[in-house]
Short mmCIF file of C-alpha atoms and ligand atoms in Angstrom, two decimals:
data_model
loop_
_atom_site.label_atom_id
_atom_site.label_comp_id
_atom_site.label_asym_id
_atom_site.label_seq_id
_atom_site.Cartn_x
_atom_site.Cartn_y
_atom_site.Cartn_z
CA MET A 113 101.61 52.28 111.85
CA THR A 114 97.92 53.16 112.56
CA ALA A 115 96.46 52.88 109.13
CA SER A 116 92.91 54.01 109.75
CA PRO A 117 91.21 56.63 107.49
CA ASN A 118 90.15 58.37 110.57
CA GLU A 119 93.00 58.32 113.17
CA HIS A 120 96.32 59.53 113.01
CA THR A 121 98.90 60.72 115.60
CA ILE A 122 101.50 63.25 114.06
CA LYS A 123 104.54 64.02 116.14
CA ILE A 124 106.97 66.64 115.38
CA ASP A 125 109.85 68.19 117.23
CA GLN A 126 111.64 71.52 116.64
CA THR A 127 115.49 70.86 117.30
CA ASP A 128 117.70 72.59 114.89
CA PRO A 129 117.91 71.27 111.47
CA ALA A 130 121.13 70.71 109.77
CA GLU A 131 121.99 73.80 108.03
CA THR A 132 123.88 72.33 105.31
CA GLY A 133 122.90 72.74 101.72
CA THR A 134 119.77 74.78 102.25
CA THR A 135 118.83 77.93 100.32
CA THR A 136 116.60 80.80 101.67
CA LEU A 137 113.96 81.54 99.01
CA SER A 138 113.79 85.14 98.76
CA VAL A 139 112.04 87.80 96.82
CA ARG A 140 114.53 90.29 95.45
CA THR A 141 112.45 92.54 93.30
CA LEU A 142 108.80 92.94 93.28
CA LYS A 143 106.83 95.24 90.83
CA LEU A 144 103.15 95.56 90.79
CA SER A 145 100.88 97.27 88.19
CA ASP A 146 97.17 97.90 88.93
CA PHE A 147 97.28 95.34 91.77
CA ARG A 148 94.58 95.97 94.37
CA ASN A 149 95.31 99.57 95.63
CA TYR A 150 98.69 99.66 93.97
CA ALA A 151 98.65 101.49 90.55
CA SER A 152 102.28 100.60 90.42
CA ALA A 153 105.01 99.81 93.12
CA ARG A 154 108.41 98.36 93.16
CA LEU A 155 110.40 96.87 96.00
CA ASP A 156 114.25 96.04 95.96
CA LEU A 157 114.90 93.57 98.77
CA ASP A 158 117.68 91.23 100.22
CA ALA A 159 117.10 87.85 101.77
CA ARG A 160 116.14 89.16 105.20
CA PRO A 161 112.49 89.19 106.72
CA VAL A 162 110.35 91.89 105.55
CA VAL A 163 108.20 93.98 107.86
CA LEU A 164 105.34 95.99 106.47
CA VAL A 165 104.08 98.65 108.93
CA GLY A 166 101.19 101.08 108.18
CA ASP A 167 97.66 102.13 109.02
CA ASN A 168 94.62 100.02 108.40
CA GLY A 169 93.84 99.96 104.73
CA SER A 170 97.28 101.01 103.67
CA GLY A 171 97.90 97.98 101.48
CA LYS A 172 100.05 95.65 103.71
CA THR A 173 97.94 92.52 103.19
CA ASN A 174 97.69 93.35 99.54
CA LEU A 175 101.47 93.21 99.37
CA LEU A 176 101.39 89.79 101.04
CA GLU A 177 98.68 88.58 98.54
CA ALA A 178 100.90 89.78 95.68
CA VAL A 179 103.82 87.69 97.08
CA SER A 180 101.63 84.64 97.58
CA LEU A 181 100.69 84.82 93.81
CA LEU A 182 104.23 83.90 92.96
CA GLY A 183 103.23 80.38 94.03
CA PRO A 184 100.49 78.23 92.58
CA GLY A 185 96.83 78.79 93.62
CA HIS A 186 94.69 81.86 94.09
CA GLY A 187 96.83 83.63 96.65
CA LEU A 188 96.37 83.88 100.42
CA ARG A 189 92.90 85.27 100.26
CA GLY A 190 91.61 82.80 97.64
CA ARG A 191 89.83 85.37 95.87
CA PRO A 192 88.78 85.59 92.10
CA TYR A 193 91.35 87.25 90.14
CA ALA A 194 89.05 89.80 88.79
CA GLU A 195 88.76 91.20 92.35
CA LEU A 196 92.64 91.78 92.52
CA ALA A 197 92.66 94.19 89.56
CA ARG A 198 92.71 97.75 90.72
CA LYS A 199 89.16 99.27 90.76
CA ASP A 200 90.08 102.37 88.69
CA GLY A 201 92.58 100.61 86.51
CA GLN A 202 92.32 98.72 83.16
CA GLY A 203 90.50 95.52 84.48
CA GLY A 204 93.71 93.52 84.86
CA PHE A 205 96.86 93.31 87.01
CA ALA A 206 100.51 92.29 86.67
CA ILE A 207 103.02 91.14 89.21
CA ALA A 208 106.71 90.80 88.12
CA ALA A 209 109.30 89.41 90.51
CA ASN A 210 113.06 88.25 90.66
CA VAL A 211 113.16 85.58 93.02
CA ARG A 212 116.24 83.73 94.49
CA THR A 213 115.56 80.08 94.34
CA ARG A 214 117.55 76.73 94.77
CA HIS A 215 118.29 76.91 91.05
CA GLY A 216 119.53 80.58 91.10
CA GLU A 217 117.68 83.78 90.35
CA LEU A 218 114.54 83.50 88.52
CA ASP A 219 112.17 85.93 86.87
CA ILE A 220 108.54 85.32 87.55
CA GLY A 221 105.71 87.16 85.91
CA THR A 222 102.02 86.48 86.58
CA GLY A 223 98.89 88.53 85.66
CA PHE A 224 95.27 88.67 84.70
CA ALA A 225 93.55 90.36 81.85
CA GLN A 226 89.72 90.03 81.71
CA ARG A 227 88.83 90.25 78.21
CA VAL A 228 85.19 90.39 76.61
CA GLY A 229 83.74 86.96 76.46
CA GLU A 230 86.19 85.27 78.93
CA ASP A 231 85.26 83.92 82.26
CA GLY A 232 88.31 85.50 83.90
CA THR A 233 89.23 82.22 85.85
CA GLY A 234 92.85 81.93 84.72
CA ARG A 235 95.92 83.96 85.16
CA THR A 236 99.04 83.90 82.81
CA VAL A 237 102.34 82.92 84.17
CA ARG A 238 105.79 83.27 82.77
CA ILE A 239 108.85 81.67 84.38
CA ALA A 240 112.18 82.80 83.16
CA GLY A 241 110.66 84.39 80.19
CA LYS A 242 108.58 81.18 79.14
CA ASP A 243 104.85 80.85 79.11
CA SER A 244 103.95 78.40 81.82
CA SER A 245 101.15 77.48 84.24
CA ALA A 246 100.40 78.54 87.94
CA GLY A 247 100.86 74.94 88.89
CA ALA A 248 104.40 74.91 87.66
CA LEU A 249 105.36 77.66 90.19
CA GLY A 250 105.17 75.14 92.84
CA ASP A 251 108.38 73.74 91.67
CA TYR A 252 110.01 76.87 92.40
CA VAL A 253 108.27 78.85 94.99
CA LYS A 254 107.43 77.17 98.29
CA GLN A 255 105.43 79.12 100.88
CA VAL A 256 103.38 78.97 104.09
CA PHE A 257 101.20 81.62 105.33
CA LEU A 258 98.87 82.52 108.15
CA ILE A 259 96.20 85.10 107.95
CA PRO A 260 93.56 86.48 110.45
CA ALA A 261 90.86 84.43 108.61
CA MET A 262 92.42 81.23 109.99
CA ASP A 263 92.00 82.47 113.56
CA GLY A 264 88.79 80.53 114.22
CA LEU A 265 90.49 77.31 112.97
CA PHE A 266 90.19 75.48 116.32
CA THR A 267 86.71 76.44 117.20
CA GLY A 268 85.09 76.32 113.68
CA GLY A 269 84.06 73.43 111.63
CA GLY A 270 85.98 70.25 110.98
CA SER A 271 86.28 70.76 107.27
CA ASP A 272 88.51 73.93 107.67
CA ARG A 273 90.88 72.01 109.86
CA ARG A 274 90.91 69.03 107.54
CA ARG A 275 91.82 71.58 104.70
CA PHE A 276 94.33 73.07 106.91
CA LEU A 277 95.97 69.71 107.58
CA ASP A 278 96.00 68.73 103.95
CA ARG A 279 97.61 71.96 102.88
CA LEU A 280 100.43 71.16 105.45
CA VAL A 281 100.81 67.64 104.19
CA VAL A 282 100.52 68.47 100.39
CA ALA A 283 103.72 70.59 100.76
CA ILE A 284 105.71 67.74 101.55
CA ALA A 285 103.60 64.83 100.06
CA PRO A 286 102.27 66.26 96.77
CA GLY A 287 100.59 62.78 95.96
CA LEU A 288 97.89 63.59 98.44
CA ARG A 289 96.33 65.88 96.04
CA THR A 290 95.68 63.08 93.65
CA SER A 291 94.47 60.66 96.42
CA LEU A 292 92.08 63.37 97.62
CA SER A 293 90.49 63.87 94.09
CA ARG A 294 90.39 60.12 93.36
CA TYR A 295 88.56 59.59 96.79
CA GLU A 296 86.17 62.57 96.33
CA ARG A 297 85.19 61.48 92.87
CA ALA A 298 84.46 57.90 93.81
CA MET A 299 82.49 58.97 97.03
CA ARG A 300 80.40 61.37 94.72
CA GLN A 301 79.58 58.60 92.57
CA ARG A 302 78.71 56.30 95.44
CA ASN A 303 76.41 58.94 96.92
CA ARG A 304 74.61 59.36 93.76
CA LEU A 305 73.91 55.71 93.66
CA PHE A 306 72.02 56.10 96.81
CA GLN A 307 69.42 58.34 94.86
CA MET A 308 68.76 55.69 92.23
CA ARG A 309 66.05 53.16 92.72
CA GLU A 310 67.86 50.37 91.09
CA TYR A 311 71.66 49.80 91.11
CA GLY A 312 74.00 46.70 90.66
CA LYS A 313 75.86 45.47 93.71
CA SER A 314 79.04 45.51 91.39
CA LEU A 315 78.87 49.17 91.05
CA PHE A 316 79.06 49.83 94.74
CA GLU A 317 81.86 47.22 94.86
CA GLY A 318 83.99 49.04 92.28
CA LEU A 319 83.59 52.40 93.87
CA GLU A 320 84.19 51.30 97.28
CA GLU A 321 87.52 49.65 96.10
CA GLN A 322 88.57 52.90 94.78
CA MET A 323 87.59 54.68 98.05
CA ALA A 324 89.40 52.21 99.99
CA GLU A 325 92.56 52.57 97.97
CA ALA A 326 92.72 56.28 97.93
CA GLY A 327 91.33 56.61 101.45
CA ILE A 328 94.13 54.56 102.97
CA ALA A 329 96.63 56.57 100.79
CA ILE A 330 95.19 59.73 102.31
CA ALA A 331 95.35 58.48 105.80
CA ALA A 332 98.93 57.43 105.26
CA ALA A 333 99.94 60.72 103.66
CA ARG A 334 98.34 62.60 106.74
CA SER A 335 100.14 60.57 109.22
CA THR A 336 103.42 58.79 108.23
CA ARG A 337 105.02 61.57 106.07
CA TRP A 338 105.03 63.61 109.15
CA SER A 339 105.98 61.04 111.90
CA GLY A 340 108.37 59.55 109.43
CA SER A 341 110.25 62.63 108.83
CA PRO A 342 113.83 62.34 110.08
CA ARG A 343 113.44 64.72 113.12
CA SER A 344 110.26 63.20 114.51
CA SER A 345 110.42 62.33 118.22
CA THR A 346 108.38 62.90 121.05
CA SER A 347 111.23 63.11 123.57
CA GLY A 348 113.12 65.89 121.82
CA ALA A 349 113.86 68.77 123.93
CA LYS A 350 112.68 72.02 122.33
CA PRO A 351 113.99 74.77 124.53
CA LYS A 352 113.73 77.54 121.83
CA ALA A 353 110.53 76.87 120.33
CA LYS A 354 108.64 76.09 123.57
CA PRO A 355 106.81 79.29 124.14
CA LEU A 356 105.87 79.64 120.64
CA SER A 357 105.18 75.98 119.70
CA PRO A 358 103.74 74.07 122.56
CA THR A 359 102.33 71.68 120.14
CA ARG A 360 103.92 68.26 120.60
CA CYS A 361 101.36 65.92 119.34
CA TRP A 362 98.40 66.54 116.95
CA ARG A 363 95.89 63.89 116.84
CA CYS A 364 93.74 63.58 113.87
CA MET A 365 90.57 61.47 114.58
CA GLY A 366 87.17 60.88 113.16
CA ARG A 367 83.85 60.60 115.01
CA SER A 368 83.88 56.99 115.06
CA ARG A 369 87.27 55.34 115.06
CA PRO A 370 87.45 51.98 113.66
CA THR A 371 90.66 50.25 114.80
CA LEU A 372 92.30 49.20 111.66
CA ARG A 373 95.87 48.53 112.79
CA ALA A 374 97.37 46.87 109.87
CA VAL A 375 99.54 47.30 106.85
CA ALA A 376 98.11 49.26 103.83
CA THR A 377 96.51 46.33 102.04
CA GLU A 378 94.85 44.97 105.06
CA ALA A 379 93.76 48.61 105.95
CA GLU A 380 92.36 48.83 102.64
CA ASP A 381 90.31 45.63 102.91
CA ALA A 382 89.17 46.54 106.38
CA PHE A 383 88.03 50.10 104.99
CA ARG A 384 86.33 48.41 102.11
CA ILE A 385 84.35 46.11 104.43
CA LEU A 386 83.31 48.93 106.58
CA LEU A 387 81.88 50.78 103.60
CA GLU A 388 80.04 47.60 102.53
CA GLU A 389 78.57 47.12 105.83
CA GLY A 390 77.64 50.83 106.09
CA ARG A 391 75.84 50.87 102.95
CA GLU A 392 72.27 50.86 104.37
CA ARG A 393 73.25 53.47 106.86
CA ASP A 394 74.75 55.64 104.27
CA ARG A 395 71.84 55.27 102.04
CA ALA A 396 69.40 56.37 104.81
CA ALA A 397 71.67 59.45 105.29
CA SER A 398 72.14 59.87 101.56
CA ARG A 399 75.98 60.37 102.02
CA THR A 400 79.04 58.42 103.22
CA LEU A 401 79.26 58.74 106.96
CA GLU A 402 82.77 57.04 107.43
CA GLY A 403 86.12 57.79 106.04
CA PRO A 404 88.88 60.20 105.80
CA HIS A 405 86.52 62.83 104.61
CA ARG A 406 85.18 62.94 108.07
CA SER A 407 88.73 63.22 109.89
CA ASP A 408 89.22 66.10 112.24
CA LEU A 409 92.70 67.51 113.37
CA LEU A 410 92.78 67.81 117.17
CA VAL A 411 95.69 70.20 118.20
CA VAL A 412 96.76 69.98 121.82
CA HIS A 413 98.45 72.55 123.78
CA GLY A 414 101.41 70.52 125.11
CA PRO A 415 102.37 72.17 128.43
CA LYS A 416 98.71 72.61 129.36
CA ASN A 417 97.62 69.43 128.09
CA ALA A 418 94.51 71.11 126.71
CA PRO A 419 92.81 71.02 123.44
CA ALA A 420 93.35 74.06 121.37
CA ALA A 421 89.59 74.76 121.12
CA ILE A 422 89.62 76.01 124.84
CA CYS A 423 92.89 77.85 124.71
CA SER A 424 92.89 81.61 124.80
CA SER A 425 92.98 83.50 121.36
CA GLY A 426 96.77 84.26 121.99
CA GLU A 427 97.48 80.77 122.76
CA GLN A 428 95.57 79.71 119.62
CA LYS A 429 97.57 82.07 117.58
CA ALA A 430 100.85 80.81 118.90
CA LEU A 431 99.73 77.24 118.28
CA LEU A 432 98.70 78.12 114.62
CA LEU A 433 102.09 79.74 114.42
CA GLY A 434 103.71 76.62 115.59
CA LEU A 435 102.07 74.42 113.18
CA VAL A 436 102.92 76.84 110.22
CA LEU A 437 106.61 77.23 111.20
CA ALA A 438 106.88 73.45 111.60
CA LYS A 439 105.68 73.23 108.13
CA ALA A 440 108.35 75.53 106.81
CA GLU A 441 111.00 73.66 108.85
CA LEU A 442 109.66 70.33 107.30
CA ILE A 443 109.97 71.82 103.81
CA LYS A 444 113.45 73.09 104.63
CA THR A 445 114.53 69.85 106.06
CA MET A 446 112.97 67.59 103.25
CA GLU A 447 113.63 69.89 100.21
CA GLY A 448 116.75 72.00 101.29
CA ILE A 449 114.84 75.15 100.68
CA ALA A 450 113.69 77.65 103.26
CA PRO A 451 110.28 78.64 101.98
CA LEU A 452 108.66 82.06 102.09
CA VAL A 453 106.73 82.64 105.16
CA LEU A 454 103.74 85.09 104.99
CA LEU A 455 102.31 86.08 108.31
CA ASP A 456 99.66 88.64 108.28
CA GLU A 457 98.95 90.62 111.62
CA VAL A 458 100.53 88.06 113.91
CA ALA A 459 102.60 90.12 116.31
CA ALA A 460 99.89 92.27 117.71
CA HIS A 461 98.13 89.12 119.21
CA LEU A 462 101.11 87.86 120.99
CA ASP A 463 102.70 88.79 124.35
CA GLY A 464 106.24 89.86 124.60
CA VAL A 465 107.60 86.41 125.32
CA ARG A 466 105.72 84.83 122.42
CA ARG A 467 106.58 87.67 120.05
CA GLU A 468 110.27 87.27 120.92
CA ALA A 469 110.02 83.53 120.34
CA LEU A 470 108.39 84.14 116.88
CA PHE A 471 111.20 86.45 116.01
CA ALA A 472 113.89 84.08 117.14
CA GLU A 473 112.34 81.13 115.35
CA ILE A 474 112.18 83.15 112.14
CA LEU A 475 115.87 84.08 112.44
CA ARG A 476 116.80 80.52 113.37
CA LEU A 477 114.93 79.07 110.31
CA LYS A 478 116.69 81.70 108.11
CA VAL A 479 113.40 82.21 106.06
CA GLN A 480 112.41 85.33 104.32
CA ALA A 481 109.26 86.03 106.49
CA TRP A 482 106.91 88.72 105.52
CA MET A 483 105.05 90.28 108.50
CA THR A 484 102.56 93.01 108.82
CA GLY A 485 101.53 95.25 111.62
CA THR A 486 100.16 98.70 112.49
CA ASP A 487 102.61 99.24 115.26
CA LYS A 488 106.16 99.62 114.30
CA GLU A 489 107.35 99.46 117.99
CA LEU A 490 106.34 95.67 118.19
CA PHE A 491 108.95 94.84 115.49
CA SER A 492 111.78 96.87 117.27
CA PRO A 493 113.80 93.69 118.16
CA LEU A 494 114.11 93.03 114.36
CA ALA A 495 115.51 96.51 113.72
CA GLN A 496 118.96 95.17 112.58
CA SER A 497 117.79 91.88 111.17
CA ALA A 498 114.80 92.68 108.97
CA GLN A 499 113.95 95.18 106.37
CA ILE A 500 111.25 97.37 107.86
CA LEU A 501 109.03 99.23 105.30
CA ASP A 502 106.37 101.82 105.64
CA VAL A 503 103.27 101.44 103.70
CA ASN A 504 101.09 104.44 103.24
CA ARG A 505 98.02 104.26 100.92
CA GLY A 506 99.71 102.32 98.34
CA ILE A 507 103.19 103.83 98.62
CA ILE A 508 106.08 101.90 100.20
CA SER A 509 109.19 103.56 101.69
CA PRO A 510 111.95 102.31 103.92
N1 ATP B 898 90.76 95.88 93.74
C1 ATP B 898 90.90 96.88 94.40
N2 ATP B 898 91.13 98.17 93.92
C2 ATP B 898 91.49 99.23 94.71
N3 ATP B 898 91.60 99.18 95.93
C3 ATP B 898 91.37 97.91 96.53
C4 ATP B 898 90.98 96.73 95.81
N4 ATP B 898 91.10 95.84 96.68
C5 ATP B 898 91.17 96.21 97.95
N5 ATP B 898 91.58 97.38 97.89
C6 ATP B 898 91.81 98.44 98.92
O1 ATP B 898 93.11 98.24 99.38
C7 ATP B 898 93.29 98.95 100.62
C8 ATP B 898 94.24 98.18 101.47
O2 ATP B 898 93.82 96.92 101.87
P1 ATP B 898 94.73 95.96 102.69
O3 ATP B 898 94.02 94.74 102.97
O4 ATP B 898 96.09 95.64 102.02
O5 ATP B 898 95.04 96.93 103.99
P2 ATP B 898 95.95 96.55 105.14
O6 ATP B 898 97.07 97.50 105.07
O7 ATP B 898 96.30 95.19 105.26
O8 ATP B 898 95.01 97.03 106.34
P3 ATP B 898 94.69 96.37 107.73
O9 ATP B 898 95.70 96.85 108.78
O10 ATP B 898 93.28 96.89 108.22
O11 ATP B 898 94.72 94.96 107.65
C9 ATP B 898 91.84 98.77 101.16
O12 ATP B 898 91.48 100.05 101.51
C10 ATP B 898 91.08 98.11 100.27
O13 ATP B 898 89.76 98.68 100.22
MG1 MG B 899 95.61 93.72 106.51
#
């Protein structure tokens, strides 16, 4: 194992999963009140993929956003809840859904009501009629998503790619969240010490110990949970997914790469020493220059053997889709539940071959994928196998 906080190789392949014992997570009923441009709306669905077609500004992404709020977090746009309340409404919104989960049908309700004197940061959540928390939704609703805002992932800053990778990993290794916050906290305190005129050496040692422990746990989660999955292989043939998911190997590496090839405890020691030796350098920079917070995710287009950053925008879109669908497949394999897959405006960016490959992959995975687009024609191969709905200024019709 390569146990460096900066360097990981992640290998996945896309051969067919064992289909036994998996459930397709699917939204069966969705009701919206005062959500974005919807005064009220209701959808009754089966487990098949859902295609939303309509003009710009008709409310397609808003629907995907509502579905994303059936899971934990702030939804796929990550916007403040107050913004989601309909402009001409009462200042709040409500979403109610019936969802088919691994544990049977489940009623989920979530909403937001900004009251005088409240900061409006929280939303209410009810699961099967009981008050609950947004975090608890993660036990029932697994989802992956891709939105146009992620298009610049390969050419933008490293922190976005790191967050993207960590979101992928957290879905199958939830402990990563705790390691990340422990690491961040210790690093913030260490950085603060650099501002102080006087400080005890032992203060540094304690914080670096914590950073080493959490940092190696982060590195291990980012790499071994993926390469250790039952279907990892570099030699696996991937005939079906090939046009869509040419990603064979993602390398995640930092700017400087200490070679720490060791078991976890040795790696922790080595990282701790690295931090200790880097104290003066870090003090000059007023921040920590080495560690998993500087890691980057390098995605390589397999057949072309080219980094994603120099691929065309359609190729980059296909690579992103490959990663997101690989995550969906991993969730399915490891947890026995095919997650919701929310894909905003993906079809229009793909050529015919890649579009066919996307649809084939969605059907093979048996996921309830939600897709949006302005051109119904592009989805014609799905005419029999998906639920195609027209969205027109906040009104949804089959
Ligand atoms: N809080 C809100 N209250 C009322 N309307 C809103 C609110 N937030 C967004 N809207 C409006 O909802 C409309 C639909 O937005 P949405 O992003 O869903 O469009 P879309 O169908 O995805 O369009 P496109 O094809 O351009 O992506 C927009 O006109 C937007 O201005
Ligand atoms: Mg949209």
